[in-house]
Coordinates of C-alpha atoms and ligand atoms in Angstrom, one line a residue:
X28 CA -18.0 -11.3 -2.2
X29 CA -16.0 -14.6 -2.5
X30 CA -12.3 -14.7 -2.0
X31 CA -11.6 -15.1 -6.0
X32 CA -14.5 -12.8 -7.0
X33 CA -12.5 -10.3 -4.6
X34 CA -9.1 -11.2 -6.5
X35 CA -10.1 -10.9 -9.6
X36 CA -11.9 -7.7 -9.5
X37 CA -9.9 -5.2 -6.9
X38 CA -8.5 -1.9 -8.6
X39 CA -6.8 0.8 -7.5
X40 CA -8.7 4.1 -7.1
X41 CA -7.1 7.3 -7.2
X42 CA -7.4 9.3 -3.7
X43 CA -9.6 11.6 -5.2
X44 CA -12.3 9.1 -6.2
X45 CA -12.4 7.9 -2.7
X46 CA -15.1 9.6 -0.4
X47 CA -16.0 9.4 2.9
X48 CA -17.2 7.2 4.9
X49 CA -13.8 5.6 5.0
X50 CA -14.0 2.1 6.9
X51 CA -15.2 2.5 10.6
X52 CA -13.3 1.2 13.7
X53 CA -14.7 -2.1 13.8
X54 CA -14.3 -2.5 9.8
X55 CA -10.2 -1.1 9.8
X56 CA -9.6 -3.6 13.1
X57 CA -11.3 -6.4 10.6
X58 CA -8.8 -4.9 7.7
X59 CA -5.7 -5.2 9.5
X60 CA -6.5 -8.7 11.0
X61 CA -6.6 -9.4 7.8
X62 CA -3.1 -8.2 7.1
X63 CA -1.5 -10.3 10.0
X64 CA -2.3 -13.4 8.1
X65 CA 0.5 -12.7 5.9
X66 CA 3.3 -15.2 4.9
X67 CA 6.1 -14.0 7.4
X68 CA 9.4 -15.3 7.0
X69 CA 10.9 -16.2 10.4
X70 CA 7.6 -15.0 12.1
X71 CA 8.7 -11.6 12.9
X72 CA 5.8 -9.6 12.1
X73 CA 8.1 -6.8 10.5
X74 CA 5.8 -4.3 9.8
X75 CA 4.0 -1.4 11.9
X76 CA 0.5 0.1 10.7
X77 CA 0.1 3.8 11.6
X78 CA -3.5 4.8 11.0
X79 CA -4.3 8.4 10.2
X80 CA -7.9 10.3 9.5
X81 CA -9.8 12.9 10.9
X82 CA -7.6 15.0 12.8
X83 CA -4.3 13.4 11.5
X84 CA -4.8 13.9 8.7
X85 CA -5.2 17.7 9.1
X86 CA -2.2 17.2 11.2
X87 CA -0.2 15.3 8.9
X88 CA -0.6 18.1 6.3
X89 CA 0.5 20.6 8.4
X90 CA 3.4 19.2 9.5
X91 CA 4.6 18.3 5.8
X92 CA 3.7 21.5 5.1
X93 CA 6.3 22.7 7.4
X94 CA 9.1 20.3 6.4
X95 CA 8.5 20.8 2.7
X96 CA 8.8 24.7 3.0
X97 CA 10.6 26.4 0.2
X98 CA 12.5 23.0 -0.9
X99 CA 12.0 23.5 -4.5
X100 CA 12.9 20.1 -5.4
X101 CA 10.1 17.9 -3.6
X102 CA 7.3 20.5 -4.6
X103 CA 5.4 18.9 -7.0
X104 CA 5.2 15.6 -5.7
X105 CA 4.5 17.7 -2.3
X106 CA 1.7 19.5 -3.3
X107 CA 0.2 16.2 -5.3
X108 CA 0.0 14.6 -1.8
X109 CA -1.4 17.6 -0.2
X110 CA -4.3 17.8 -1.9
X111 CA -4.5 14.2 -2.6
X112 CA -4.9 13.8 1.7
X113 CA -7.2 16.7 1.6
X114 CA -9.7 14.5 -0.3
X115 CA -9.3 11.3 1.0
X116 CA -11.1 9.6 4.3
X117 CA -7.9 8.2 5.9
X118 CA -4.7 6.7 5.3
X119 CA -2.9 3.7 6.4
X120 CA 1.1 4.4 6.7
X121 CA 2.8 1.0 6.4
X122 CA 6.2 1.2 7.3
X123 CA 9.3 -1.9 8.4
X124 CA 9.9 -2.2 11.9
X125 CA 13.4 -4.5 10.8
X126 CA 14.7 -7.3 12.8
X127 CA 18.1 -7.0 13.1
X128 CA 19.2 -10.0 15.1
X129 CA 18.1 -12.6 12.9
X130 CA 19.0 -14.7 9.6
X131 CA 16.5 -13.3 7.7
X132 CA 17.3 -11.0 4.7
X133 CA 16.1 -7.5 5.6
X134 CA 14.2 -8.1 1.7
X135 CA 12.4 -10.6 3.0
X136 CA 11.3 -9.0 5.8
X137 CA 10.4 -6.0 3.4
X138 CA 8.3 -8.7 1.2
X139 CA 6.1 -9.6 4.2
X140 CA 5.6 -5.5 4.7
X141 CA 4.8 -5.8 1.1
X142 CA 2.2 -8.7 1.7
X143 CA 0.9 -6.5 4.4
X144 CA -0.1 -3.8 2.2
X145 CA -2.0 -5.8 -0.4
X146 CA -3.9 -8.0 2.7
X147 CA -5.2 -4.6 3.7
X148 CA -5.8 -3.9 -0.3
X149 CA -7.9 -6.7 -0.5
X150 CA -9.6 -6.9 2.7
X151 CA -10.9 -3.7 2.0
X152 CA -11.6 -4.4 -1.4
X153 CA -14.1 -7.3 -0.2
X154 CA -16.0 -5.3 2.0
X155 CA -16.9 -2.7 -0.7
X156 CA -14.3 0.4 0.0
X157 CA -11.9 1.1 -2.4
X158 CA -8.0 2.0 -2.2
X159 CA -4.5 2.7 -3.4
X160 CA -1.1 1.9 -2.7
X161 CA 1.3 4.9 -2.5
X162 CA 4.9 5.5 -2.3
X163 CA 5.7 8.8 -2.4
X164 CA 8.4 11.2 -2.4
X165 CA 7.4 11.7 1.1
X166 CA 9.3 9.2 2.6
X167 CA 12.0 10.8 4.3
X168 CA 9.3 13.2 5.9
X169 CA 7.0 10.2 6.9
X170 CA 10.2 8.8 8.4
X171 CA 10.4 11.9 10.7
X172 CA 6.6 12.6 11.3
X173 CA 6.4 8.8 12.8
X174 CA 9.7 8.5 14.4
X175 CA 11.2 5.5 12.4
X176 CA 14.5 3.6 12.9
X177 CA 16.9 4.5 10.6
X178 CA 16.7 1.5 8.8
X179 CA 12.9 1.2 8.2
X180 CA 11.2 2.1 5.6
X181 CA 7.7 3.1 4.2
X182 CA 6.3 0.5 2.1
X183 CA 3.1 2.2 1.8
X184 CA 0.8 5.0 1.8
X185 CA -2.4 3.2 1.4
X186 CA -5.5 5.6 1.3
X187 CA -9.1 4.0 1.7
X188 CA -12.4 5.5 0.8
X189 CA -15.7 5.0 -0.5
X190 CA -15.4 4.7 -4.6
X191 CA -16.7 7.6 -6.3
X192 CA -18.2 4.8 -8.8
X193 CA -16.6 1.4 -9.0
X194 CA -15.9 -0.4 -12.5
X195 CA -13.7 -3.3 -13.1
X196 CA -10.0 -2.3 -15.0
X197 CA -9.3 -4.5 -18.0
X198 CA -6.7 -7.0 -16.8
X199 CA -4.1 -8.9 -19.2
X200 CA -4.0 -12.6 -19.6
X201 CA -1.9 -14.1 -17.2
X202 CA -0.6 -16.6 -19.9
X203 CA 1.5 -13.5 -21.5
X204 CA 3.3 -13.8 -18.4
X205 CA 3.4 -16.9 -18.0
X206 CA 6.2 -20.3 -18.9
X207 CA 6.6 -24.0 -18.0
X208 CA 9.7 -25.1 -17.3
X209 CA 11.5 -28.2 -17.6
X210 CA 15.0 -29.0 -18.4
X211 CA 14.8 -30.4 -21.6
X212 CA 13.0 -27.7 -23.3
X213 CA 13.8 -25.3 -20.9
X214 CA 11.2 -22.2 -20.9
X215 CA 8.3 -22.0 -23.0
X216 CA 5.6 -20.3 -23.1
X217 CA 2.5 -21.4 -21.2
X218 CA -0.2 -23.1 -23.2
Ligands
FMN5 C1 4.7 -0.8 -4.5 C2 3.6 0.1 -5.1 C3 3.8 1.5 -5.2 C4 2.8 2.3 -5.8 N1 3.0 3.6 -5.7 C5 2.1 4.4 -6.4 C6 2.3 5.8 -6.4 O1 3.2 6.3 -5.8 N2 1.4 6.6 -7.1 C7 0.4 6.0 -7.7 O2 -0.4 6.7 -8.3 N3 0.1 4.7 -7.7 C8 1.0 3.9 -7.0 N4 0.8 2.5 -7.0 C9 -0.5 1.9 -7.5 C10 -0.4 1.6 -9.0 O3 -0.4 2.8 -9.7 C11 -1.6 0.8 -9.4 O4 -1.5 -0.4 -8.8 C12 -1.5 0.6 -11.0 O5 -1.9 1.8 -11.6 C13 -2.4 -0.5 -11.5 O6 -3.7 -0.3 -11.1 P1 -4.5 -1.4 -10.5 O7 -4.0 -1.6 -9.1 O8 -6.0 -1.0 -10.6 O9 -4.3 -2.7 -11.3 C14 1.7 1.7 -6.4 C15 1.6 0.3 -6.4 C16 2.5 -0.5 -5.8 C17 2.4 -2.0 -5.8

């Protein structure tokens, strides 16, 4: 698939229209390459990939299983996550690792994260698996389960998988969202 072919057609699948096989060693080291190609502001590569599947996975539920015990408040998004990981080859956790000592905005630094995520999106998008970007409810048990500083953050949950069937979503004209600019007229909308 060509780069623009894979632009214009990725999609989001929900987790439980993506089946195994999820991408293999060789395919996910290819994936993240991908994501290290990123625009990074100051160069500072401020984002950390955790990989989870097979046996983390059953891990991971366990353990949120334990945090979430009994908290009332978090237990519907909870047990949407539970059985969404239950059903879906493997995750990538993608979470800031923030510089502290340098000029550059912690937002910016949470932008390349961002830029991360949709690299790995796309990269896996091209090489026929399918995926979603979550950010969940989870976060402050994701924080603990993977040991991050205080001021990181999940940017991601992103869950990869064979597509159950793949189909291309209806996208909107990017002229809708679209103005030129100049000082005399100021904004108008793109023609
Ligand atoms: C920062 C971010 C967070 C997201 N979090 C969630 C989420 O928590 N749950 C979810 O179902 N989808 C989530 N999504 C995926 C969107 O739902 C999805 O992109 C949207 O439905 C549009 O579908 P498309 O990607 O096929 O265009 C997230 C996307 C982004 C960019």
């Amino acid at each position: 698939m060509d780069a623009i072919e894979a632009l214009l057609s990725r999609r989001s699948y929900a987790r439980g229209c993506l089946l195994q096989p999820g991408p293999n060693r060789e395919e996910l080291a290819q994936i993240l390459q991908t994501a290290m190609t990123v625009p990074d502001h100051g160069n500072l590569k401020p984002w950390r990939f955790v990989v989870i599947q097979g046996q983390g996975m059953k891990d991971l539920e366990g353990l949120l299983r334990t945090i979430y015990d009994g908290e009332v408040e978090n237990e519907v998004y909870f047990q949407h996550f539970v059985e969404e990981i239950v059903n879906t080859p493997m995750m990538i956790c993608v979470y800031t690792a923030i510089s502290q000592d340098t000029s550059v905005s912690i937002l910016d630094q949470q932008l390349a994260g961002a830029a991360a995520c949709e690299h790995i999106l796309l990269a896996a998008h091209a090489m026929g698996f399918g995926g979603i970007w979550h950010t969940q409810e989870t976060d402050n048990a994701l924080r603990q389960i993977m040991g991050m500083g205080e001021k990181d953050q999940v940017l991601g949950i992103i869950s990869l998988g064979t597509p159950k069937r793949t189909s291309r979503a209806k996208r909107k004209s990017f002229a809708d969202y679209t103005f030129e600019w100049n000082q005399e007229s100021g904004l108008q909308p793109w023609e």
